[in-house]
mmCIF file of C-alpha atoms in Angstrom:
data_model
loop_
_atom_site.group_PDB
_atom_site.id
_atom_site.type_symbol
_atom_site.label_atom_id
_atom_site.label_comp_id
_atom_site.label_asym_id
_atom_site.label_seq_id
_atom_site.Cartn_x
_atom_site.Cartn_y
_atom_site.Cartn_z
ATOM 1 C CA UNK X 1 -16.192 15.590 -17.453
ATOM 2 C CA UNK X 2 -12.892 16.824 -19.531
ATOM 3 C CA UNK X 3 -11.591 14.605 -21.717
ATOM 4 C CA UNK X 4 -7.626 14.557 -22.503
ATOM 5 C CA UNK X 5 -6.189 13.438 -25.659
ATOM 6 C CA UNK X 6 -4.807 9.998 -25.776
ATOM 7 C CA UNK X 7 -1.675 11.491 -27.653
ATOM 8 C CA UNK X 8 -0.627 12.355 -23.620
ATOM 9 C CA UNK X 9 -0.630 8.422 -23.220
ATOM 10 C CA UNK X 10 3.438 8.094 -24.645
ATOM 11 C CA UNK X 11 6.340 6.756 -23.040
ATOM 12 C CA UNK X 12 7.719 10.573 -23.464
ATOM 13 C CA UNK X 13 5.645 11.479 -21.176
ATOM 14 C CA UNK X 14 5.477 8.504 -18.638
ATOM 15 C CA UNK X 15 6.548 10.253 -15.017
ATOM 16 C CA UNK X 16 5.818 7.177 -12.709
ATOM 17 C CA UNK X 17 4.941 3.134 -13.250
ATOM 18 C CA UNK X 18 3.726 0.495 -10.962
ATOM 19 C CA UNK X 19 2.015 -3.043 -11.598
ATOM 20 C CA UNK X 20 -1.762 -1.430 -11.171
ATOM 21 C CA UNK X 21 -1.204 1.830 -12.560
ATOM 22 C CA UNK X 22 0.356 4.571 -14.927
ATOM 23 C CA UNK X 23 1.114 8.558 -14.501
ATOM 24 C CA UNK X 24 1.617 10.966 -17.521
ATOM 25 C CA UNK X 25 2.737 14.123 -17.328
ATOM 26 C CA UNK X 26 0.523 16.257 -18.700
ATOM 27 C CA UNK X 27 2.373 19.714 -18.268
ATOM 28 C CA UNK X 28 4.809 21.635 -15.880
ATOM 29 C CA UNK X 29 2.339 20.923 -12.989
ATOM 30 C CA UNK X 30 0.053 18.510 -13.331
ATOM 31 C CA UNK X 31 0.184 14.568 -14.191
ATOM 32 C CA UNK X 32 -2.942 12.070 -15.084
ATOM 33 C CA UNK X 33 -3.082 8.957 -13.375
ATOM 34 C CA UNK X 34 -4.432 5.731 -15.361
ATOM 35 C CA UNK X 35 -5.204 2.182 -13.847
ATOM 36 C CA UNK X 36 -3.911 -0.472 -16.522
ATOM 37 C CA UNK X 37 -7.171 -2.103 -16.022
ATOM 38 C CA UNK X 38 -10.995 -0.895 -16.070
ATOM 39 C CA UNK X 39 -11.910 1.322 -12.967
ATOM 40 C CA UNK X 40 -15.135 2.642 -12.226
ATOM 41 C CA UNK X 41 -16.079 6.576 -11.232
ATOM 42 C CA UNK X 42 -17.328 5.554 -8.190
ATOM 43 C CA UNK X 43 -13.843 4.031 -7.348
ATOM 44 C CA UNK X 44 -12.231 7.239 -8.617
ATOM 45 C CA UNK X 45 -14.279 9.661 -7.039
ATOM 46 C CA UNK X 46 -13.362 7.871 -3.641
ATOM 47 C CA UNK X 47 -9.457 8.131 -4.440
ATOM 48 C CA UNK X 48 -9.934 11.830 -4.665
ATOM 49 C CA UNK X 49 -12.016 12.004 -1.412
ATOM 50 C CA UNK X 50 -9.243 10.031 0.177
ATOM 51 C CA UNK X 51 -6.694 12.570 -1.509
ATOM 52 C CA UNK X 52 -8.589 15.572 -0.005
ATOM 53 C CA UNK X 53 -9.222 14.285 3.516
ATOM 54 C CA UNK X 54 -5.626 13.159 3.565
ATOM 55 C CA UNK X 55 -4.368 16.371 3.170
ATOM 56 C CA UNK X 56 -7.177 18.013 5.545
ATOM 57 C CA UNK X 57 -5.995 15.975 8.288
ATOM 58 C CA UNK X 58 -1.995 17.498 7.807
ATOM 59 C CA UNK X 59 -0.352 14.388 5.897
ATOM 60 C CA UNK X 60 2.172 16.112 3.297
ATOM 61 C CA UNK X 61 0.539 14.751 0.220
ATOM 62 C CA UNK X 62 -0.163 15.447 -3.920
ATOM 63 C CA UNK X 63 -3.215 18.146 -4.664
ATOM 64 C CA UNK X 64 -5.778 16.159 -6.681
ATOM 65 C CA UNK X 65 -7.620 18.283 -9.079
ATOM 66 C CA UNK X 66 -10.371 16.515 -11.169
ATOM 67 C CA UNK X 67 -10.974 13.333 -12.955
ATOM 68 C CA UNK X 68 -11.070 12.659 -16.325
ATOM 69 C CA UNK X 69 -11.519 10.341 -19.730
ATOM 70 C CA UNK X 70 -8.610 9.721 -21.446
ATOM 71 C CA UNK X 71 -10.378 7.350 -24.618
ATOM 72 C CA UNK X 72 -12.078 4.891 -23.449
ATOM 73 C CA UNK X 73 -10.475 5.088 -19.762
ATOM 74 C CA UNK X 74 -11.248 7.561 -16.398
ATOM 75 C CA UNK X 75 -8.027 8.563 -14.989
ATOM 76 C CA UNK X 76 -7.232 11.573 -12.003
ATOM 77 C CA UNK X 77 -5.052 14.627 -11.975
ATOM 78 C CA UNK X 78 -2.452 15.457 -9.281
ATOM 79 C CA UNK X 79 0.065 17.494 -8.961
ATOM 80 C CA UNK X 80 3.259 16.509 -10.756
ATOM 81 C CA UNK X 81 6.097 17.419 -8.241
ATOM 82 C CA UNK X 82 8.531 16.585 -11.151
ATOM 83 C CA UNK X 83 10.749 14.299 -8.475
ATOM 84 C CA UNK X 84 11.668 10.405 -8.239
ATOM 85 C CA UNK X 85 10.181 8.369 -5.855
ATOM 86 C CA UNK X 86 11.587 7.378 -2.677
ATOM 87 C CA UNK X 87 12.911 4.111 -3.848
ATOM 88 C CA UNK X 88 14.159 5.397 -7.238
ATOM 89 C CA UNK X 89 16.419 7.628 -4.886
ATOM 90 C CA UNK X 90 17.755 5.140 -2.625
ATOM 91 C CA UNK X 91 18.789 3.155 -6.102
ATOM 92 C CA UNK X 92 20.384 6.260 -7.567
ATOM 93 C CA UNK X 93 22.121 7.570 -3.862
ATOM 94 C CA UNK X 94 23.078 4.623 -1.162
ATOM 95 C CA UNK X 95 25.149 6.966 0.743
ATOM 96 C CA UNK X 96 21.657 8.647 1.668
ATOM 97 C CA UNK X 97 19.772 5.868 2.543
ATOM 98 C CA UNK X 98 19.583 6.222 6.177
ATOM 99 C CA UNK X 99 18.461 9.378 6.138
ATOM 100 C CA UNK X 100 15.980 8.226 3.664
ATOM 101 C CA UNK X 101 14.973 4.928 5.391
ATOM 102 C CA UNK X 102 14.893 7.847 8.570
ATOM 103 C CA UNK X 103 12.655 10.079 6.985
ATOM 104 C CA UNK X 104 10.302 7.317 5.967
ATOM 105 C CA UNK X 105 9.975 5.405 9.650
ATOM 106 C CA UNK X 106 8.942 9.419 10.788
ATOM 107 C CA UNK X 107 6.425 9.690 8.322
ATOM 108 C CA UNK X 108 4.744 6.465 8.968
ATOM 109 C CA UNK X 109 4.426 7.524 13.187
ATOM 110 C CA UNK X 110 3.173 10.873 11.411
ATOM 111 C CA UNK X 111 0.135 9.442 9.456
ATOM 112 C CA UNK X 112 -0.440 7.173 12.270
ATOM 113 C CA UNK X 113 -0.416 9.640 14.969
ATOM 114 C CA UNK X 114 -3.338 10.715 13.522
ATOM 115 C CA UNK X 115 -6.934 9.923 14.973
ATOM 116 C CA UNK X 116 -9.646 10.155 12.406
ATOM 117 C CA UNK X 117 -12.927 10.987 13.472
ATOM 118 C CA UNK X 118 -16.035 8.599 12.595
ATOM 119 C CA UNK X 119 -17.357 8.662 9.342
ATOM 120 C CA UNK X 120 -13.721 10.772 7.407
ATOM 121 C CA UNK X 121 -12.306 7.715 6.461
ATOM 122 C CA UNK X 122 -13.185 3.881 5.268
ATOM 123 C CA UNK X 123 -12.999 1.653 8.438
ATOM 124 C CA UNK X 124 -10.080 -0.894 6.677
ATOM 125 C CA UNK X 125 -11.920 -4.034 9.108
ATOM 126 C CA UNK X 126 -14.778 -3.225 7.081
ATOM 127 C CA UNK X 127 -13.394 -2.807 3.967
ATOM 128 C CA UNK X 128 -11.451 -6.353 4.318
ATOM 129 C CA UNK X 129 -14.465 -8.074 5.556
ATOM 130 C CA UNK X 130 -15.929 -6.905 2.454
ATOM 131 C CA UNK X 131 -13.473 -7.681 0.396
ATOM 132 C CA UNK X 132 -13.107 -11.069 1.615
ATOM 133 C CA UNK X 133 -16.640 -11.623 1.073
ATOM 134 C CA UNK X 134 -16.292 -10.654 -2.833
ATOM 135 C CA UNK X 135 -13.276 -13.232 -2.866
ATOM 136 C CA UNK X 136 -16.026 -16.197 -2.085
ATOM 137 C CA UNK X 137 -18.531 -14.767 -5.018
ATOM 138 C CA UNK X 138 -15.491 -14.984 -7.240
ATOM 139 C CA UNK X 139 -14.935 -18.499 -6.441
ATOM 140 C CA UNK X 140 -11.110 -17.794 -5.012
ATOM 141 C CA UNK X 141 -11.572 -19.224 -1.471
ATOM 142 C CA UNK X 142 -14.698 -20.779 0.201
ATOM 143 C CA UNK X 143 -16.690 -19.338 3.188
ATOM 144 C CA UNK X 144 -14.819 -22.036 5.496
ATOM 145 C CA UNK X 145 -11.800 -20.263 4.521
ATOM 146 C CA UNK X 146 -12.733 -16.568 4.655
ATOM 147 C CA UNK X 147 -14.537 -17.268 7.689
ATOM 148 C CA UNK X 148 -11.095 -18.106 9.277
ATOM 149 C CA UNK X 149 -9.406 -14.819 7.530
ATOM 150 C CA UNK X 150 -12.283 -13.058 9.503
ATOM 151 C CA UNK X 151 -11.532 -14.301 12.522
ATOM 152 C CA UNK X 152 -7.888 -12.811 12.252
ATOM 153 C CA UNK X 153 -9.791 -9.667 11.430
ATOM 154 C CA UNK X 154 -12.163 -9.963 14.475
ATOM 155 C CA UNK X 155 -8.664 -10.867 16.832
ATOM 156 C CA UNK X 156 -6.982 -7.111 15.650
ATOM 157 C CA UNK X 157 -7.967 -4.335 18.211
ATOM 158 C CA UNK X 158 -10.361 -1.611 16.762
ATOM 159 C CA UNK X 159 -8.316 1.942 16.243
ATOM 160 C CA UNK X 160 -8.716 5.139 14.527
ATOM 161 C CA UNK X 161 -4.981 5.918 13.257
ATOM 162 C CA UNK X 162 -4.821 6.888 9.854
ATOM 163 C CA UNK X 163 -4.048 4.119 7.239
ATOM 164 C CA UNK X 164 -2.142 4.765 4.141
ATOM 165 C CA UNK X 165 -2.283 0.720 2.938
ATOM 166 C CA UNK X 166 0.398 0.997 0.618
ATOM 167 C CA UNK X 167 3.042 2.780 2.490
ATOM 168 C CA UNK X 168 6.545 1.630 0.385
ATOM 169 C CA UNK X 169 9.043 3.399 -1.067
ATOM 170 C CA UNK X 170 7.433 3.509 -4.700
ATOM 171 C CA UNK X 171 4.520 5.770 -3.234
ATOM 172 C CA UNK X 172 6.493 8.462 -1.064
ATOM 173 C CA UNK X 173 8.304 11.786 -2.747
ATOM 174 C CA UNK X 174 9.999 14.852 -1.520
ATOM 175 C CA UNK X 175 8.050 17.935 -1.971
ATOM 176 C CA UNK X 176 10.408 21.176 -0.762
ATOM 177 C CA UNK X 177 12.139 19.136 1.526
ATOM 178 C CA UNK X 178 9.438 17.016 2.449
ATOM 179 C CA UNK X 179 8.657 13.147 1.839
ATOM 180 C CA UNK X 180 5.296 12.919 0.940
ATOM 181 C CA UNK X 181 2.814 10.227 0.750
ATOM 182 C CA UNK X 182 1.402 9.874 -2.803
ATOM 183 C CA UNK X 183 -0.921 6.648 -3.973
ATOM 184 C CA UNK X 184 -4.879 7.629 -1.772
ATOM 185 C CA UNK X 185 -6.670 4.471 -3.348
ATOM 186 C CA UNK X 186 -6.722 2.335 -0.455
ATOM 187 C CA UNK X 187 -6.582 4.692 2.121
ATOM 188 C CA UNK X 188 -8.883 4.403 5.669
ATOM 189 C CA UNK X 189 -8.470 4.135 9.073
ATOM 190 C CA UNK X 190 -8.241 1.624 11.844
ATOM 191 C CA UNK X 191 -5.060 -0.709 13.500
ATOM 192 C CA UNK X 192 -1.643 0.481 12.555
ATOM 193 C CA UNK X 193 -0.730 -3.468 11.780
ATOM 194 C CA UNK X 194 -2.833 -3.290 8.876
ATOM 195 C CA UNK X 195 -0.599 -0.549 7.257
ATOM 196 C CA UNK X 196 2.497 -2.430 8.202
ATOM 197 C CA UNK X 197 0.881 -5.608 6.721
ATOM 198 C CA UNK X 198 0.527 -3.576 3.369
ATOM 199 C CA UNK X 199 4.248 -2.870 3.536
ATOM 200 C CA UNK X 200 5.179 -5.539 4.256
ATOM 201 C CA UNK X 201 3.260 -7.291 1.021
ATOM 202 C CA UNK X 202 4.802 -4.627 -1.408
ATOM 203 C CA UNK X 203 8.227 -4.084 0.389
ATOM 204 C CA UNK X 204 9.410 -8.342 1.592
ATOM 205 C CA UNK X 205 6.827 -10.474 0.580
ATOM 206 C CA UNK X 206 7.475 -9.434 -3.278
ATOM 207 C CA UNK X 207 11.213 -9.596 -2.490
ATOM 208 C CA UNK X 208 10.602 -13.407 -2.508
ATOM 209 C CA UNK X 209 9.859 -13.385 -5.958
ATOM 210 C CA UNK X 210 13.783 -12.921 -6.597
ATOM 211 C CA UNK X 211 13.128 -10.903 -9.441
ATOM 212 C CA UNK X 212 15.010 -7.332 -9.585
ATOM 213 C CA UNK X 213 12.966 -6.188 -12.425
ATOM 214 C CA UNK X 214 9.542 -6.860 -10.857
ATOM 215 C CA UNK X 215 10.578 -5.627 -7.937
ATOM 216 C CA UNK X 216 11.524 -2.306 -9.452
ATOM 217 C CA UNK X 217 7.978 -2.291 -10.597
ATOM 218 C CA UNK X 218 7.003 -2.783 -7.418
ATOM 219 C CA UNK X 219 9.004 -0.785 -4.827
ATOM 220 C CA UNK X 220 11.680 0.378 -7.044
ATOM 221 C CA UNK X 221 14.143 -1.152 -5.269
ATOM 222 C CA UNK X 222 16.172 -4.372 -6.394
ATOM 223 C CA UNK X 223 15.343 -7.443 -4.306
ATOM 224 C CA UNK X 224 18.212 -7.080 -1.825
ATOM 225 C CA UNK X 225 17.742 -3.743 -1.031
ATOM 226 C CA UNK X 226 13.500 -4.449 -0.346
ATOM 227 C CA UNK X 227 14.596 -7.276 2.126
ATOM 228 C CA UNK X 228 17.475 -4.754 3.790
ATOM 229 C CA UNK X 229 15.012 -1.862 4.037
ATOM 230 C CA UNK X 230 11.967 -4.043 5.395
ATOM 231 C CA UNK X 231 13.883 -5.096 8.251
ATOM 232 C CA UNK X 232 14.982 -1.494 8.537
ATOM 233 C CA UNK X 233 12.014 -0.030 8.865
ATOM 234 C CA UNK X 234 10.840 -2.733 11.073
ATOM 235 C CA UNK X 235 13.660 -1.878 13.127
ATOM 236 C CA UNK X 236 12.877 2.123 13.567
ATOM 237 C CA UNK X 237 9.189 1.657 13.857
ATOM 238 C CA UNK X 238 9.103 -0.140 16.172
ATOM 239 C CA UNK X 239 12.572 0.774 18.110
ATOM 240 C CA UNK X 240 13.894 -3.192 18.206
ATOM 241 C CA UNK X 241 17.221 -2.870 20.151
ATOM 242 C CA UNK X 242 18.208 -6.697 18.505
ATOM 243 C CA UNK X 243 18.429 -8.792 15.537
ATOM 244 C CA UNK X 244 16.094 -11.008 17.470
ATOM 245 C CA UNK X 245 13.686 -8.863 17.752
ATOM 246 C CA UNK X 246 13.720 -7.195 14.407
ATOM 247 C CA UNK X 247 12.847 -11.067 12.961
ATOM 248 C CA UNK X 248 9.814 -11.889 15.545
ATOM 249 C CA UNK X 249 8.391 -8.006 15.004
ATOM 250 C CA UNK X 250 8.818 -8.129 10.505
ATOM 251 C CA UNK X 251 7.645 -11.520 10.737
ATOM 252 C CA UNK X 252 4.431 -10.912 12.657
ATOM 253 C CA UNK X 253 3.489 -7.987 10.466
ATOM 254 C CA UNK X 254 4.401 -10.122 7.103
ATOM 255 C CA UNK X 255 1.562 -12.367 8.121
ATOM 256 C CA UNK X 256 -0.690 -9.450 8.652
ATOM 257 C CA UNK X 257 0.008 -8.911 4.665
ATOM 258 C CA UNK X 258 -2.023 -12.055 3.357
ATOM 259 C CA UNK X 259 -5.032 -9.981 4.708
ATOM 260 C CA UNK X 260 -4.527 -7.679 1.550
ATOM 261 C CA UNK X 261 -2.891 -10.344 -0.567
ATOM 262 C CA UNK X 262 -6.052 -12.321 -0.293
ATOM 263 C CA UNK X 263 -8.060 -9.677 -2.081
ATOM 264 C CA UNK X 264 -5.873 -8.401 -4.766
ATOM 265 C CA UNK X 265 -7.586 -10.105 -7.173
ATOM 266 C CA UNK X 266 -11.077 -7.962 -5.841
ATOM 267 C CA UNK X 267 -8.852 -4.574 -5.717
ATOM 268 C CA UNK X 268 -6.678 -4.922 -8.600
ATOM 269 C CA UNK X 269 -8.599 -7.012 -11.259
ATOM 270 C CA UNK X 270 -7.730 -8.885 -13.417
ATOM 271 C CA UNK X 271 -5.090 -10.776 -12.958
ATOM 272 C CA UNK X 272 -3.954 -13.638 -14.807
ATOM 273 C CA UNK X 273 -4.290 -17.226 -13.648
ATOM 274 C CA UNK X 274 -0.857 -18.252 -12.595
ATOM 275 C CA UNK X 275 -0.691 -15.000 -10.255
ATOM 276 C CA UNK X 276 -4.201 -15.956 -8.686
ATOM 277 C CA UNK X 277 -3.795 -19.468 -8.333
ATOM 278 C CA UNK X 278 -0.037 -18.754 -6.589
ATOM 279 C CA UNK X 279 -2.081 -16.188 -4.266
ATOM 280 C CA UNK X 280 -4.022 -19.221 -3.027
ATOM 281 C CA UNK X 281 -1.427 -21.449 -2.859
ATOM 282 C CA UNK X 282 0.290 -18.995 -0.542
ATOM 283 C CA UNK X 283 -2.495 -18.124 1.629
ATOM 284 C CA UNK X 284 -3.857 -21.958 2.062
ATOM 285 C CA UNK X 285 -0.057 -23.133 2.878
ATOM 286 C CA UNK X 286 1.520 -20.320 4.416
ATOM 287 C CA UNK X 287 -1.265 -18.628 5.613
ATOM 288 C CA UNK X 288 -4.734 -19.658 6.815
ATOM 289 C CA UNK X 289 -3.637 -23.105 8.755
ATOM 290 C CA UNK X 290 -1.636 -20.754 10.622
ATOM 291 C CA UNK X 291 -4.166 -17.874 11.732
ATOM 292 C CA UNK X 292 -5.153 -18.807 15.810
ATOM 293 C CA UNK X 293 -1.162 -19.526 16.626
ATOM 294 C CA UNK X 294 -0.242 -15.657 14.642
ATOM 295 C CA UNK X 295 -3.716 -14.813 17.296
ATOM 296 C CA UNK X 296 -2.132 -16.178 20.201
ATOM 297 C CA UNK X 297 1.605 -14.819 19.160
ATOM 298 C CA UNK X 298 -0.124 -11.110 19.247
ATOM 299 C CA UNK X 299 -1.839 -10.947 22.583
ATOM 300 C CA UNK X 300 1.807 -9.416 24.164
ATOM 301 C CA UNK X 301 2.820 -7.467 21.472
ATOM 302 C CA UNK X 302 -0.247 -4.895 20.841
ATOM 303 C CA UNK X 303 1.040 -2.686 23.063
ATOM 304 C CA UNK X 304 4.198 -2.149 20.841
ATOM 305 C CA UNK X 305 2.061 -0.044 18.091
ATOM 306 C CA UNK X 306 1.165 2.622 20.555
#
């Protein structure tokens, strides 16, 4: 495996931030990306399969080369396209945003207008289930309560669209013209609501936090602008002609996101206590008492992601 230098690792060369990870540009073309915590090969080698297939199947998104060591850390190369992201642009340019926010609600019908075949990608009702099942060996919810989580899991219909899982404006870029998806770590395959549920945890639920600067982490967008361009994209994807219907549709898929917010602490370890024990606080309040009436809300509405 090549090692890089850990004189790349400088805030002159920092292209690209988020809460889980780092990228450093490492030349004209190429940029390493580092977790900010411990990440096995196994779990690297599986971004880069994700990376390939992705682009295999037609989805605009970054070459990734090789991984590498960077001191005492594993880390992959992409392609730097030397660009901001898609949020970073919307900041810097409001007079584009709806061809941006435009651009974005095409992208996501691209990716999941895509059928993968058995056995390309990670089935995401089987990695959830999993997941879920780590969060009871960790002691962060008991089977009683993962059992109901599954049940929410069991209620979504079975699909084979392509699944980014963190589809948001910090992980898209224009390439020639292009938006492109960047970010393969979570990527599968299965029910479009669990990709909208991922949005929906990075884009509005954050937004709650009221805190621009985390946000920017985040999203890159200030909290205002994440709540404006949730409903937004709510509104395109889905083709809502009313407020109304905007509301019921973003709030539907917002519950879908404590699905993945209940196993951040399995994806994205470690994080501290306050953000874990405010992740179950969440989920047993706002979440899990609530799972067979968000069932029963869904029955009439599947139809809508087709």
């Amino acid at each position: 495996m090549r090692k890089l230098s850990r004189d790349l690792i400088s805030p002159r060369n920092l292209v690209g931030a988020s809460a889980a990870a780092k990228e450093y540009k490492i030349d004209d073309e190429t940029a390493v990306l580092l977790y900010n915590f411990g990440i096995s090969l196994p779990e690297l080698d599986q971004e880069k399969a994700n990376a390939k297939g992705t682009l295999l199947m037609g989805i605009p998104t970054l070459i990734s080369f090789e991984t590498v060591q960077v001191g005492d850390d594993y880390g992959i190369i992409y392609e730097n396209l030397e660009s901001g992201t898609l949020g970073e642009l919307i900041m810097a340019d409001p007079d584009g945003y709806e061809g941006y926010l435009s651009d974005f609600v095409a992208l996501s019908h691209r990716m999941h207008d895509v059928h993968v075949a058995p056995g390309k990608m990670r089935p995401v009702k089987e990695m959830y289930a999993s997941y879920l099942g780590r969060t009871v060996e960790m002691g962060l919810f008991s089977a009683d309560e993962v059992a109901t989580a599954a049940r929410m899991l069991d209620a979504i219909p079975d699909g084979d669209a392509y699944l980014h899982l963190d589809y948001q404006p910090r992980c898209t870029r224009y390439c020639a013209g292009e938006l492109t998806v960047v970010g393969m770590r979570d990527a599968g395959c299965g029910h479009p609501i669990f990709d909208l549920g991922a949005s929906a945890l990075s884009i509005s639920m954050a937004a709650r936090s009221g805190d621009d600067g985390f946000m920017r982490l985040i999203d890159n967008l200030d909290c205002a602008t994440s709540v404006r361009f949730w409903k937004d994209y709510v509104r395109g994807y889905f083709g809502c002609t009313s407020d109304e219907d905007v509301e019921a549709m973003a709030s539907r898929c917002l519950f879908a996101s404590f699905l993945k917010y209940m196993t951040v602490p399995v994806v994205y370890p470690p994080s501290d206590d306050s953000t874990i024990s405010n992740m179950q606080a969440a989920c047993r309040q706002g979440f899990l008492p609530h799972v067979d009436e968000w069932i029963d809300g869904m029955r009439d509405v599947w139809d809508r992601f087709e």
